[in-house]
Amino acid sequence: MTDSRIALVTGAGRGIGAGIARRLAGDGLDLALVDLTAPGIDAVAAQVRAAGRRAVAITADVSDRGAVFAAVDAAVAELGGLDVVVNNAGIAQVGPVADVTPEELRRLFAVNVDGVLWGIQAAAASFQARGVRGKIINASSIAGHEGFEMLGAYSATKFAVRAFTQAAAKEYASAGITVNAYCPGVVGTDMWVEIDRRFAELTGAAVGETYEKFVGGIALGRAQTPEDVAAYVSYLAGPDSDYMTGQAGLIDGGLVYR
Ligand code: NAP
């Protein structure tokens, strides 16, 4: 399928975001790639161009509302439109509920929740100003459906993403804008390397043990790849999901059942 639609993806420099950007380029979309730092998105932009689509790389911190609105405006100015916004950027934190500090909690929420909210606001404002029946797609998680041990604060942010996804879906439906979320399971990205390392530090588990334990619980018997997640986001970004809004679908190989 090729089309002339344009998507913006945050956290697109590596991991799941990079996988989503490559998949959407393969689907025929042009891409605005947003990340904290330039090297990752510059490399992904080169891959998108090699796939025959246009790409712009925009550095922005998603926790900064003004920066997110500016990134959306820059995407429209440089690519001539915007139809899909994927609020993918996120960070993790590992530790027992008893030890979560105010600073850790603020930073987690600033990136994972504020960042998604600013993305929803900026996307919807841009879609409405241009009369576009756009699609907003947010990163939640299995941890947005179940609070995980040692991942309580992170889980709280991902539950909050589901709340904004549902409320925004209801508020923007009359404008023809859909809002959905994707909920991956255990994806072998840098985020899981860090989660596993912190579990090892805090619990005495061997490095790699926590990751293997989580992967061992997956019914389909293997860890998830960014491409597994991107295939679902491709569906959420495309016309086949036009009748779907306010959902936060699990795509986890069979790990959390709702
Ligand atoms: P990752 O490998 O750690 O990559 C995260 C990306 O987000 C990086 O490119 C990072 O940029 C960027 N980023 C972080 N903070 C940012 C900020 N304030 N502003 C802009 N960009 C920022 O993570 P991932 O595994 O791909 O995860 C992507 C999303 O999926 C996250 O929301 C995560 O919570 C969610 N998720 C992941 C898993 C999993 O198993 N990995 C499971 C469920 C849900 P830098 O490279 O510059 O740091």
XYZ file of N, CA and C and ligand atoms in Angstrom:
822
model
N 0.847 -1.206 0.000
C 0.000 0.000 0.000
C 0.878 1.250 0.000
N 0.671 2.163 -0.911
C 1.343 3.474 -0.806
C 0.287 4.554 -0.768
N 0.559 5.577 0.008
C -0.350 6.705 0.040
C 0.465 7.958 0.314
N -0.209 9.092 0.391
C 0.535 10.340 0.563
C 0.361 10.887 1.967
N 0.025 10.004 2.915
C -0.162 10.480 4.278
C 1.182 10.703 4.964
N 1.117 11.483 6.039
C 2.326 11.872 6.769
C 2.127 11.536 8.247
N 3.149 10.905 8.838
C 3.080 10.531 10.258
C 4.226 11.161 11.032
N 3.966 11.496 12.265
C 5.012 11.935 13.205
C 5.133 10.863 14.279
N 6.358 10.449 14.585
C 6.606 9.438 15.613
C 7.605 10.002 16.627
N 7.249 9.991 17.914
C 8.200 10.433 18.940
C 8.993 9.235 19.462
N 10.200 9.534 19.969
C 11.073 8.445 20.421
C 11.455 7.559 19.254
N 11.660 8.185 18.094
C 11.851 7.428 16.842
C 13.310 7.095 16.566
N 14.214 7.442 17.475
C 15.639 7.249 17.217
C 16.119 5.829 17.432
N 15.359 5.059 18.175
C 15.773 3.660 18.415
C 14.573 2.863 18.918
N 14.796 1.575 19.124
C 13.783 0.715 19.744
C 12.481 0.654 18.963
N 11.378 0.663 19.697
C 10.056 0.490 19.103
C 9.727 1.646 18.149
N 10.077 2.877 18.545
C 9.774 4.044 17.700
C 10.452 3.954 16.341
N 11.709 3.511 16.336
C 12.421 3.352 15.060
C 11.742 2.278 14.216
N 11.320 1.195 14.864
C 10.613 0.119 14.150
C 9.309 0.608 13.550
N 8.578 1.431 14.314
C 7.311 1.985 13.818
C 7.582 2.888 12.608
N 8.594 3.734 12.715
C 8.910 4.659 11.612
C 9.237 3.883 10.335
N 10.054 2.843 10.462
C 10.424 2.046 9.280
C 9.195 1.354 8.693
N 8.323 0.836 9.568
C 7.124 0.147 9.076
C 6.188 1.119 8.340
N 5.968 2.295 8.933
C 5.064 3.261 8.294
C 5.646 3.744 6.967
N 6.974 3.879 6.904
C 7.604 4.239 5.629
C 7.341 3.139 4.603
N 7.454 1.891 5.040
C 7.157 0.761 4.159
C 5.715 0.753 3.696
N 4.828 1.263 4.547
C 3.404 1.364 4.196
C 3.153 2.503 3.204
N 4.163 3.365 3.020
C 4.015 4.457 2.049
C 3.802 5.832 2.666
N 4.013 5.949 3.982
C 3.840 7.253 4.619
C 5.177 8.010 4.651
N 5.100 9.351 4.629
C 6.271 10.183 4.899
C 6.350 10.383 6.405
N 7.563 10.668 6.917
C 7.776 10.622 8.365
C 8.447 11.858 8.940
N 7.883 12.350 10.036
C 8.586 13.301 10.905
C 9.051 12.513 12.117
N 10.352 12.508 12.342
C 10.950 11.684 13.390
C 11.403 12.590 14.527
N 10.852 12.366 15.710
C 11.128 13.240 16.859
C 11.847 12.442 17.927
N 12.902 13.041 18.486
C 13.603 12.395 19.597
C 14.377 13.447 20.381
N 14.817 13.054 21.547
C 15.603 13.950 22.402
C 16.891 14.368 21.723
N 17.545 13.396 21.082
C 18.871 13.641 20.500
C 18.868 13.293 19.015
N 19.820 13.885 18.283
C 19.803 13.814 16.822
C 20.317 12.516 16.191
N 21.397 11.885 16.690
C 22.006 10.791 15.908
C 21.046 9.675 15.510
N 20.220 9.226 16.447
C 19.292 8.126 16.160
C 18.308 8.491 15.066
N 17.676 9.651 15.192
C 16.655 10.013 14.190
C 17.286 10.352 12.845
N 18.531 10.857 12.856
C 19.204 11.100 11.575
C 19.411 9.770 10.839
N 19.805 8.735 11.588
C 20.026 7.414 10.982
C 18.706 6.815 10.485
N 17.649 6.937 11.278
C 16.347 6.390 10.859
C 15.815 7.186 9.658
N 16.050 8.502 9.647
C 15.624 9.323 8.492
C 16.284 8.820 7.215
N 17.555 8.453 7.312
C 18.261 7.932 6.129
C 17.614 6.622 5.664
N 17.185 5.773 6.618
C 16.519 4.507 6.259
C 15.171 4.768 5.595
N 14.449 5.761 6.122
C 13.139 6.100 5.542
C 13.323 6.598 4.107
N 14.330 7.448 3.903
C 14.585 7.974 2.541
C 15.017 6.846 1.613
N 15.805 5.909 2.151
C 16.237 4.771 1.322
C 15.032 3.925 0.909
N 13.959 3.977 1.726
C 12.729 3.238 1.390
C 11.845 4.047 0.440
N 12.330 5.221 0.034
C 11.613 5.999 -0.977
C 10.629 7.014 -0.429
N 10.643 7.226 0.883
C 9.718 8.202 1.470
C 10.491 9.409 1.988
N 9.775 10.515 2.191
C 10.413 11.712 2.738
C 10.509 11.601 4.266
N 11.540 12.241 4.829
C 11.704 12.213 6.283
C 12.326 13.510 6.772
N 11.851 13.991 7.921
C 12.529 15.095 8.611
C 12.806 14.643 10.039
N 13.960 15.058 10.545
C 14.351 14.723 11.913
C 14.244 15.986 12.764
N 13.508 15.876 13.864
C 13.241 17.040 14.716
C 13.597 16.679 16.152
N 14.529 17.402 16.777
C 14.828 17.114 18.180
C 13.869 17.891 19.079
N 13.324 17.190 20.063
C 12.417 17.815 21.027
C 12.311 16.912 22.254
N 12.120 17.528 23.404
C 11.829 16.797 24.639
C 10.306 16.773 24.782
N 9.710 15.585 24.747
C 8.243 15.504 24.753
C 7.616 15.998 26.060
N 8.417 16.120 27.103
C 7.858 16.632 28.365
C 7.664 18.148 28.325
N 8.178 18.777 27.267
C 8.084 20.232 27.094
C 6.931 20.534 26.114
N 5.819 21.051 26.659
C 4.611 21.243 25.838
C 4.891 22.106 24.607
N 5.618 23.201 24.814
C 5.917 24.101 23.693
C 6.738 23.397 22.621
N 7.676 22.556 23.062
C 8.529 21.846 22.107
C 7.718 20.846 21.281
N 6.713 20.223 21.904
C 5.885 19.252 21.175
C 5.017 19.978 20.137
N 4.409 21.080 20.532
C 3.617 21.865 19.565
C 4.514 22.357 18.421
N 5.735 22.795 18.767
C 6.669 23.282 17.733
C 7.063 22.149 16.783
N 7.230 20.944 17.329
C 7.599 19.795 16.487
C 6.472 19.473 15.500
N 5.234 19.516 15.986
C 4.082 19.257 15.100
C 4.010 20.336 14.014
N 4.195 21.589 14.405
C 4.175 22.680 13.415
C 5.291 22.512 12.389
N 6.481 22.116 12.862
C 7.623 21.935 11.955
C 7.345 20.801 10.973
N 6.709 19.739 11.454
C 6.389 18.618 10.561
C 5.442 19.075 9.456
N 4.409 19.831 9.834
C 3.433 20.317 8.842
C 4.127 21.256 7.852
N 4.962 22.147 8.380
C 5.640 23.124 7.513
C 6.592 22.426 6.540
N 7.323 21.435 7.030
C 8.368 20.827 6.187
C 7.831 19.728 5.273
N 6.769 19.036 5.705
C 6.269 17.920 4.888
C 4.937 18.235 4.205
N 4.337 19.365 4.597
C 3.117 19.802 3.912
C 1.836 19.200 4.452
N 1.880 18.611 5.643
C 0.667 18.054 6.241
C 1.020 17.152 7.401
N -0.005 16.572 8.002
C 0.195 15.597 9.083
C -1.130 14.889 9.303
N -1.091 13.550 9.288
C -2.310 12.742 9.388
C -2.318 11.781 10.566
N -1.116 11.411 11.032
C -0.983 10.404 12.088
C 0.080 10.876 13.069
N -0.224 10.832 14.363
C 0.787 11.154 15.373
C 0.910 9.969 16.327
N 2.125 9.434 16.446
C 2.394 8.312 17.345
C 3.198 8.824 18.538
N 2.546 8.877 19.687
C 3.192 9.348 20.917
C 3.866 8.164 21.583
N 5.065 7.846 21.096
C 5.749 6.615 21.504
C 6.811 6.815 22.579
N 7.423 7.993 22.658
C 8.556 8.193 23.576
C 8.161 7.851 25.008
N 9.057 7.187 25.704
C 8.772 6.844 27.090
C 10.036 6.390 27.795
N 9.991 6.422 29.122
C 11.125 5.968 29.936
C 10.605 5.007 31.010
N 11.514 4.210 31.558
C 11.130 3.247 32.594
C 11.827 3.583 33.910
N 11.337 2.996 34.973
C 11.960 3.136 36.284
C 11.670 1.867 37.049
N 12.670 1.340 37.727
C 12.504 0.089 38.467
C 12.759 0.331 39.950
N 11.871 -0.166 40.772
C 12.082 -0.062 42.220
C 10.788 -0.356 42.949
N 10.907 -0.793 44.205
C 9.693 -1.079 44.972
C 8.889 0.194 45.225
N 7.592 0.034 45.370
C 6.693 1.159 45.640
C 7.204 1.988 46.826
N 7.738 1.291 47.821
C 8.190 1.962 49.049
C 9.296 2.984 48.794
N 10.062 2.798 47.723
C 11.255 3.631 47.510
C 11.118 4.685 46.420
N 9.964 4.757 45.772
C 9.824 5.738 44.673
C 9.949 7.148 45.241
N 10.831 7.953 44.655
C 11.042 9.315 45.152
C 10.181 10.302 44.361
N 9.922 11.474 44.948
C 9.155 12.489 44.223
C 9.805 12.843 42.881
N 11.125 12.924 42.863
C 11.834 13.302 41.631
C 11.637 12.233 40.546
N 11.778 10.963 40.937
C 11.584 9.871 39.966
C 10.165 9.891 39.418
N 9.202 10.069 40.329
C 7.793 10.044 39.914
C 7.487 11.193 38.959
N 7.990 12.405 39.308
C 7.753 13.584 38.464
C 8.325 13.363 37.064
N 9.572 12.838 36.981
C 10.219 12.675 35.674
C 9.482 11.625 34.835
N 9.100 10.500 35.491
C 8.363 9.446 34.776
C 7.062 9.996 34.200
N 6.303 10.697 35.047
C 5.037 11.250 34.567
C 5.272 12.337 33.525
N 6.338 13.146 33.706
C 6.606 14.247 32.763
C 6.795 13.707 31.350
N 7.521 12.598 31.228
C 7.789 12.042 29.890
C 6.625 11.164 29.424
N 6.222 10.197 30.253
C 5.268 9.171 29.798
C 3.822 9.656 29.733
N 3.456 10.589 30.600
C 2.054 11.039 30.647
C 1.922 12.452 30.067
N 2.677 13.415 30.638
C 2.612 14.771 30.076
C 2.962 14.716 28.591
N 4.032 13.973 28.266
C 4.488 13.906 26.875
C 3.397 13.401 25.938
N 2.648 12.392 26.385
C 1.543 11.870 25.565
C 0.410 12.892 25.488
N 0.123 13.544 26.618
C -0.956 14.540 26.612
C -0.620 15.712 25.680
N 0.625 16.209 25.743
C 0.988 17.319 24.838
C 0.896 16.852 23.382
N 1.268 15.598 23.148
C 1.180 15.058 21.789
C -0.255 14.970 21.296
N -1.163 14.550 22.202
C -2.593 14.484 21.846
C -3.096 15.890 21.533
N -2.777 16.838 22.418
C -3.269 18.216 22.229
C -2.747 18.813 20.920
N -1.436 18.675 20.699
C -0.826 19.293 19.515
C -1.352 18.644 18.237
N -1.486 17.316 18.261
C -1.987 16.604 17.081
C -3.420 17.035 16.778
N -4.275 17.013 17.805
C -5.694 17.331 17.583
C -5.860 18.777 17.107
N -5.090 19.708 17.702
C -5.187 21.115 17.277
C -4.787 21.245 15.810
N -3.718 20.562 15.440
C -3.238 20.634 14.052
C -4.236 19.978 13.092
N -4.769 18.813 13.460
C -5.753 18.131 12.602
C -6.975 19.028 12.408
N -7.469 19.589 13.523
C -8.695 20.397 13.452
C -8.483 21.670 12.636
N -7.316 22.303 12.798
C -7.033 23.541 12.052
C -7.021 23.286 10.547
N -6.645 22.050 10.158
C -6.550 21.735 8.729
C -7.700 20.839 8.252
N -8.676 20.562 9.140
C -9.825 19.738 8.757
C -9.444 18.302 8.422
N -8.425 17.783 9.120
C -7.946 16.417 8.863
C -8.586 15.439 9.854
N -9.109 14.334 9.347
C -9.644 13.275 10.206
C -8.474 12.363 10.584
N -7.644 12.868 11.513
C -6.371 12.222 11.812
C -6.458 11.111 12.833
N -5.312 10.467 13.014
C -5.224 9.351 13.963
C -4.133 9.636 14.989
N -4.492 9.485 16.252
C -3.536 9.654 17.348
C -3.342 8.281 17.990
N -2.077 7.902 18.173
C -1.752 6.554 18.645
C -0.733 6.684 19.785
N -1.069 6.144 20.947
C -0.255 6.367 22.144
C 0.391 5.076 22.649
N 1.593 5.196 23.233
C 2.276 4.032 23.804
C 1.809 3.788 25.228
N 1.055 2.698 25.420
C 0.796 2.200 26.772
C 1.640 0.935 26.921
N 1.125 -0.106 27.548
C 1.966 -1.269 27.856
C 1.101 -2.353 28.502
N 1.646 -3.570 28.612
C 1.015 -4.546 29.509
C 0.919 -3.933 30.913
N 1.901 -3.080 31.241
C 1.909 -2.404 32.549
C 0.847 -1.305 32.633
N 0.115 -1.084 31.550
C -1.041 -0.194 31.585
C -2.327 -0.956 31.877
N -2.221 -2.297 31.928
C -3.382 -3.151 32.237
C -3.204 -3.871 33.566
N -1.955 -3.949 34.026
C -1.660 -4.662 35.275
C -0.462 -3.982 35.938
N -0.580 -3.697 37.235
C 0.546 -3.106 37.954
C 1.572 -4.186 38.254
N 2.805 -4.001 37.743
C 3.838 -5.025 37.929
C 4.718 -4.695 39.133
N 5.094 -5.745 39.842
C 6.024 -5.645 40.968
C 7.313 -4.967 40.511
N 7.809 -4.021 41.283
C 9.043 -3.260 40.994
C 8.871 -2.283 39.828
N 7.696 -2.261 39.254
C 7.426 -1.344 38.134
C 6.155 -0.544 38.424
N 5.913 -0.266 39.718
C 4.662 0.376 40.123
C 4.497 1.774 39.535
N 5.531 2.585 39.623
C 5.426 3.964 39.123
C 5.288 3.966 37.605
N 6.090 3.132 36.953
C 5.993 3.007 35.494
C 4.584 2.539 35.101
N 4.066 1.539 35.816
C 2.723 1.034 35.521
C 1.686 2.145 35.662
N 1.839 2.970 36.701
C 0.887 4.071 36.916
C 0.872 5.016 35.711
N 2.042 5.277 35.138
C 2.071 6.175 33.959
C 1.347 5.539 32.780
N 1.461 4.225 32.644
C 0.859 3.566 31.485
C -0.655 3.393 31.649
N -1.130 3.275 32.925
C -2.577 3.335 33.171
C -3.096 4.724 32.788
N -2.320 5.753 33.137
C -2.738 7.134 32.845
C -2.845 7.364 31.335
N -1.962 6.741 30.576
C -2.037 6.868 29.111
C -3.365 6.302 28.604
N -3.810 5.195 29.186
C -5.112 4.628 28.783
C -6.248 5.589 29.119
N -6.146 6.262 30.269
C -7.204 7.206 30.668
C -7.306 8.351 29.660
N -6.174 8.942 29.305
C -6.198 10.040 28.325
C -6.641 9.542 26.945
N -6.268 8.314 26.617
C -6.668 7.749 25.319
C -8.190 7.650 25.237
N -8.806 7.160 26.317
C -10.269 7.007 26.322
C -10.974 8.362 26.309
N -10.522 9.283 27.180
C -11.188 10.591 27.267
C -11.032 11.370 25.958
N -9.822 11.350 25.408
C -9.575 12.095 24.159
C -10.368 11.481 23.005
N -10.478 10.150 22.998
C -11.258 9.495 21.938
C -12.690 10.009 21.945
N -13.260 10.129 23.146
C -14.642 10.608 23.253
C -14.742 12.070 22.839
N -13.771 12.888 23.276
C -13.851 14.328 22.999
C -13.616 14.662 21.526
N -12.758 13.902 20.841
C -12.405 14.260 19.469
C -13.182 13.463 18.411
N -14.033 12.540 18.863
C -14.746 11.696 17.889
C -15.579 12.531 16.921
N -16.204 13.585 17.431
C -17.072 14.394 16.559
C -16.267 15.123 15.489
N -14.962 15.282 15.713
C -14.093 15.903 14.702
C -13.525 14.850 13.746
N -13.925 13.593 13.941
C -13.444 12.530 13.057
C -12.032 12.081 13.382
N -11.564 12.450 14.574
C -10.203 12.064 14.998
C -10.311 10.838 15.890
N -9.524 9.791 15.603
C -9.515 8.613 16.476
C -8.275 8.631 17.370
N -8.424 8.064 18.558
C -7.324 8.005 19.524
C -7.273 6.585 20.082
N -6.184 5.885 19.849
C -6.012 4.523 20.358
C -4.618 4.378 20.959
N -4.407 3.275 21.660
C -3.091 3.001 22.243
C -2.685 1.570 21.919
N -1.379 1.337 21.927
C -0.855 -0.025 21.773
C -0.153 -0.402 23.068
N -0.302 -1.680 23.433
C 0.215 -2.161 24.712
C 1.138 -3.351 24.480
N 2.427 -3.085 24.236
C 3.363 -4.191 24.018
C 3.658 -4.935 25.312
N 4.329 -6.090 25.157
C 4.705 -6.900 26.314
C 6.168 -6.743 26.649
N 6.989 -7.693 26.228
C 8.420 -7.659 26.535
C 9.189 -7.573 25.217
N 9.592 -6.344 24.903
C 10.278 -6.077 23.633
C 11.770 -5.902 23.923
N 12.595 -6.604 23.175
C 14.038 -6.605 23.457
C 14.761 -5.347 23.016
N 14.401 -4.214 23.624
C 15.042 -2.934 23.300
C 15.974 -2.522 24.443
N 16.632 -1.357 24.256
C 17.498 -0.810 25.320
C 16.728 -0.643 26.626
N 15.420 -0.349 26.514
C 14.629 -0.160 27.735
C 14.665 -1.424 28.596
N 14.550 -2.601 27.960
C 14.553 -3.841 28.744
C 15.944 -4.189 29.256
N 16.988 -3.792 28.519
C 18.357 -3.994 29.011
C 18.507 -3.248 30.340
N 17.981 -2.030 30.379
C 18.074 -1.201 31.582
C 17.176 -1.755 32.707
N 15.948 -2.188 32.356
C 15.054 -2.766 33.372
C 15.708 -4.001 33.999
N 16.258 -4.853 33.147
C 16.895 -6.088 33.620
C 18.096 -5.770 34.522
N 18.878 -4.762 34.105
C 20.070 -4.372 34.881
C 19.655 -3.853 36.271
N 18.601 -3.070 36.330
C 18.134 -2.512 37.611
C 17.548 -3.610 38.512
N 16.798 -4.566 37.900
C 16.299 -5.705 38.688
C 17.489 -6.448 39.304
N 18.536 -6.662 38.512
C 19.718 -7.386 38.992
C 20.334 -6.641 40.183
N 20.453 -5.331 40.035
C 21.033 -4.490 41.087
C 20.220 -4.558 42.383
N 18.900 -4.525 42.224
C 18.019 -4.379 43.393
C 17.632 -5.701 44.033
N 17.599 -6.794 43.244
C 17.087 -8.062 43.781
C 18.156 -9.141 43.897
N 19.344 -8.888 43.323
C 20.383 -9.916 43.353
C 20.219 -10.943 42.241
N 19.213 -10.758 41.370
C 19.071 -11.653 40.210
C 20.293 -11.497 39.306
N 20.612 -12.549 38.562
C 21.719 -12.446 37.610
C 21.291 -11.546 36.452
N 22.269 -10.896 35.812
C 21.948 -10.091 34.635
C 21.369 -11.014 33.564
N 20.235 -10.640 33.012
C 19.571 -11.445 31.984
C 18.457 -12.313 32.545
N 18.506 -12.572 33.860
C 17.560 -13.508 34.477
C 16.116 -12.974 34.460
N 15.958 -11.695 34.786
C 14.605 -11.121 34.856
C 13.969 -11.100 33.473
N 14.776 -10.693 32.486
C 14.286 -10.669 31.096
C 13.833 -12.072 30.686
N 14.670 -13.058 30.950
C 14.339 -14.446 30.578
C 13.082 -14.929 31.314
N 12.935 -14.516 32.559
C 11.761 -14.913 33.344
C 10.487 -14.348 32.711
N 10.532 -13.077 32.356
C 9.366 -12.448 31.726
C 9.078 -13.106 30.372
N 10.136 -13.322 29.570
C 9.945 -13.934 28.246
C 9.391 -15.352 28.400
N 9.817 -16.043 29.469
C 9.343 -17.404 29.730
C 7.836 -17.477 29.965
N 7.236 -16.336 30.336
C 5.791 -16.316 30.572
C 4.967 -16.027 29.324
N 5.626 -15.821 28.206
C 4.906 -15.456 26.974
C 4.409 -16.722 26.265
N 3.104 -16.784 26.032
C 2.510 -17.999 25.467
C 3.128 -18.365 24.113
N 3.408 -17.370 23.284
C 3.941 -17.673 21.959
C 5.439 -18.000 21.975
N 6.046 -17.967 23.159
C 7.353 -18.577 23.353
C 8.562 -17.803 22.886
N 8.413 -16.504 22.649
C 9.596 -15.716 22.280
C 9.370 -14.270 22.682
N 10.501 -13.545 22.805
C 10.417 -12.111 23.090
C 9.829 -11.397 21.881
N 9.289 -10.224 22.150
C 8.657 -9.424 21.093
C 9.715 -8.566 20.403
N 9.496 -8.275 19.132
C 10.397 -7.381 18.401
C 9.672 -6.060 18.132
N 10.452 -4.991 17.869
C 9.812 -3.735 17.479
C 8.892 -3.918 16.268
N 9.247 -4.859 15.380
C 8.427 -5.100 14.185
C 7.053 -5.680 14.555
N 7.014 -6.516 15.603
C 5.717 -7.045 16.073
C 4.811 -5.898 16.504
N 5.388 -4.928 17.217
C 4.605 -3.780 17.688
C 4.210 -2.908 16.496
N 5.173 -2.697 15.600
C 4.949 -1.800 14.455
C 3.827 -2.312 13.556
N 3.669 -3.637 13.464
C 2.603 -4.192 12.619
C 1.237 -3.770 13.147
N 1.094 -3.744 14.458
C -0.177 -3.316 15.067
C -0.370 -1.804 14.903
N 0.713 -1.051 15.068
C 0.621 0.409 14.884
C 0.283 0.736 13.424
N 0.800 -0.052 12.513
C 0.467 0.118 11.094
C -1.046 0.007 10.888
N -1.647 -0.980 11.545
C -3.107 -1.156 11.486
C -3.817 0.048 12.096
N -3.326 0.499 13.255
C -3.964 1.648 13.923
C -3.812 2.925 13.100
N -2.745 3.017 12.312
C -2.499 4.217 11.494
C -3.251 4.182 10.174
N -3.732 3.001 9.797
C -4.324 2.834 8.476
C -5.840 2.811 8.471
N -6.430 2.749 7.290
C -7.883 2.830 7.152
C -8.646 1.647 7.742
N -7.998 0.495 7.909
C -8.708 -0.666 8.445
C -9.151 -0.469 9.892
N -8.552 0.517 10.589
C -8.943 0.775 11.987
C -9.851 2.003 12.103
N -10.432 2.434 10.976
C -11.240 3.670 10.999
C -12.405 3.617 11.994
N -12.933 2.422 12.259
C -14.102 2.310 13.148
C -13.688 2.016 14.597
N -12.416 2.169 14.897
C -11.910 1.849 16.248
C -11.420 3.118 16.922
N -11.884 3.380 18.136
C -11.330 4.506 18.902
C -11.462 4.253 20.397
N -10.520 4.822 21.162
C -10.537 4.718 22.621
C -10.025 3.395 23.157
N -9.388 2.602 22.290
C -8.940 1.270 22.710
C -7.451 1.256 23.042
N -7.072 0.333 23.893
C -5.660 0.156 24.266
C -5.356 -1.332 24.147
N -5.101 -1.764 22.929
C -4.992 -3.186 22.625
C -3.657 -3.789 23.037
N -3.773 -4.978 23.643
C -2.569 -5.716 24.026
C -1.991 -6.427 22.815
N -0.678 -6.266 22.601
C 0.036 -6.982 21.542
C 1.304 -7.510 22.223
N 1.171 -8.705 22.852
C 2.227 -9.150 23.775
C 2.561 -10.639 23.663
N 2.075 -11.288 22.612
C 2.395 -12.707 22.430
C 1.686 -13.624 23.418
N 0.729 -13.069 24.195
C 0.014 -13.875 25.185
C 0.712 -13.825 26.535
N 0.505 -12.723 27.244
C 1.166 -12.547 28.541
C 0.188 -11.983 29.565
N -0.543 -10.958 29.151
C -1.589 -10.369 30.000
C -2.895 -10.505 29.232
N -3.915 -11.035 29.884
C -5.175 -11.334 29.199
C -6.284 -10.461 29.739
N -6.882 -9.635 28.870
C -7.984 -8.753 29.279
C -9.134 -8.863 28.296
P 13.831 2.796 24.340
O 14.527 1.725 23.588
O 14.356 3.203 25.675
O 13.703 4.088 23.391
C 13.000 5.195 23.862
C 13.137 6.327 22.881
O 12.411 7.452 23.412
C 14.577 6.761 22.686
O 14.780 7.064 21.320
C 14.680 7.996 23.560
O 15.588 8.974 23.110
C 13.272 8.573 23.428
N 12.959 9.480 24.524
C 13.095 9.250 25.855
N 12.725 10.322 26.558
C 12.343 11.261 25.657
C 11.889 12.591 25.759
N 11.734 13.189 26.963
N 11.593 13.277 24.624
C 11.770 12.699 23.416
N 12.201 11.442 23.246
C 12.501 10.728 24.359
O 12.294 2.391 24.597
P 11.348 1.373 23.781
O 11.497 0.030 24.400
O 11.548 1.545 22.322
O 9.916 1.929 24.236
C 9.120 2.798 23.432
C 7.766 2.979 24.092
O 7.136 1.710 24.253
C 7.856 3.579 25.505
O 6.771 4.443 25.728
C 7.750 2.357 26.405
O 7.277 2.692 27.689
C 6.783 1.504 25.618
N 6.865 0.077 25.912
C 8.048 -0.609 25.810
C 8.074 -1.968 26.100
C 9.329 -2.789 26.010
O 9.291 -3.965 26.365
N 10.445 -2.261 25.538
C 6.905 -2.620 26.517
C 5.720 -1.898 26.613
C 5.716 -0.541 26.309
P 17.172 8.926 23.418
O 17.715 7.817 22.582
O 17.649 10.270 22.979
O 17.291 8.669 24.892
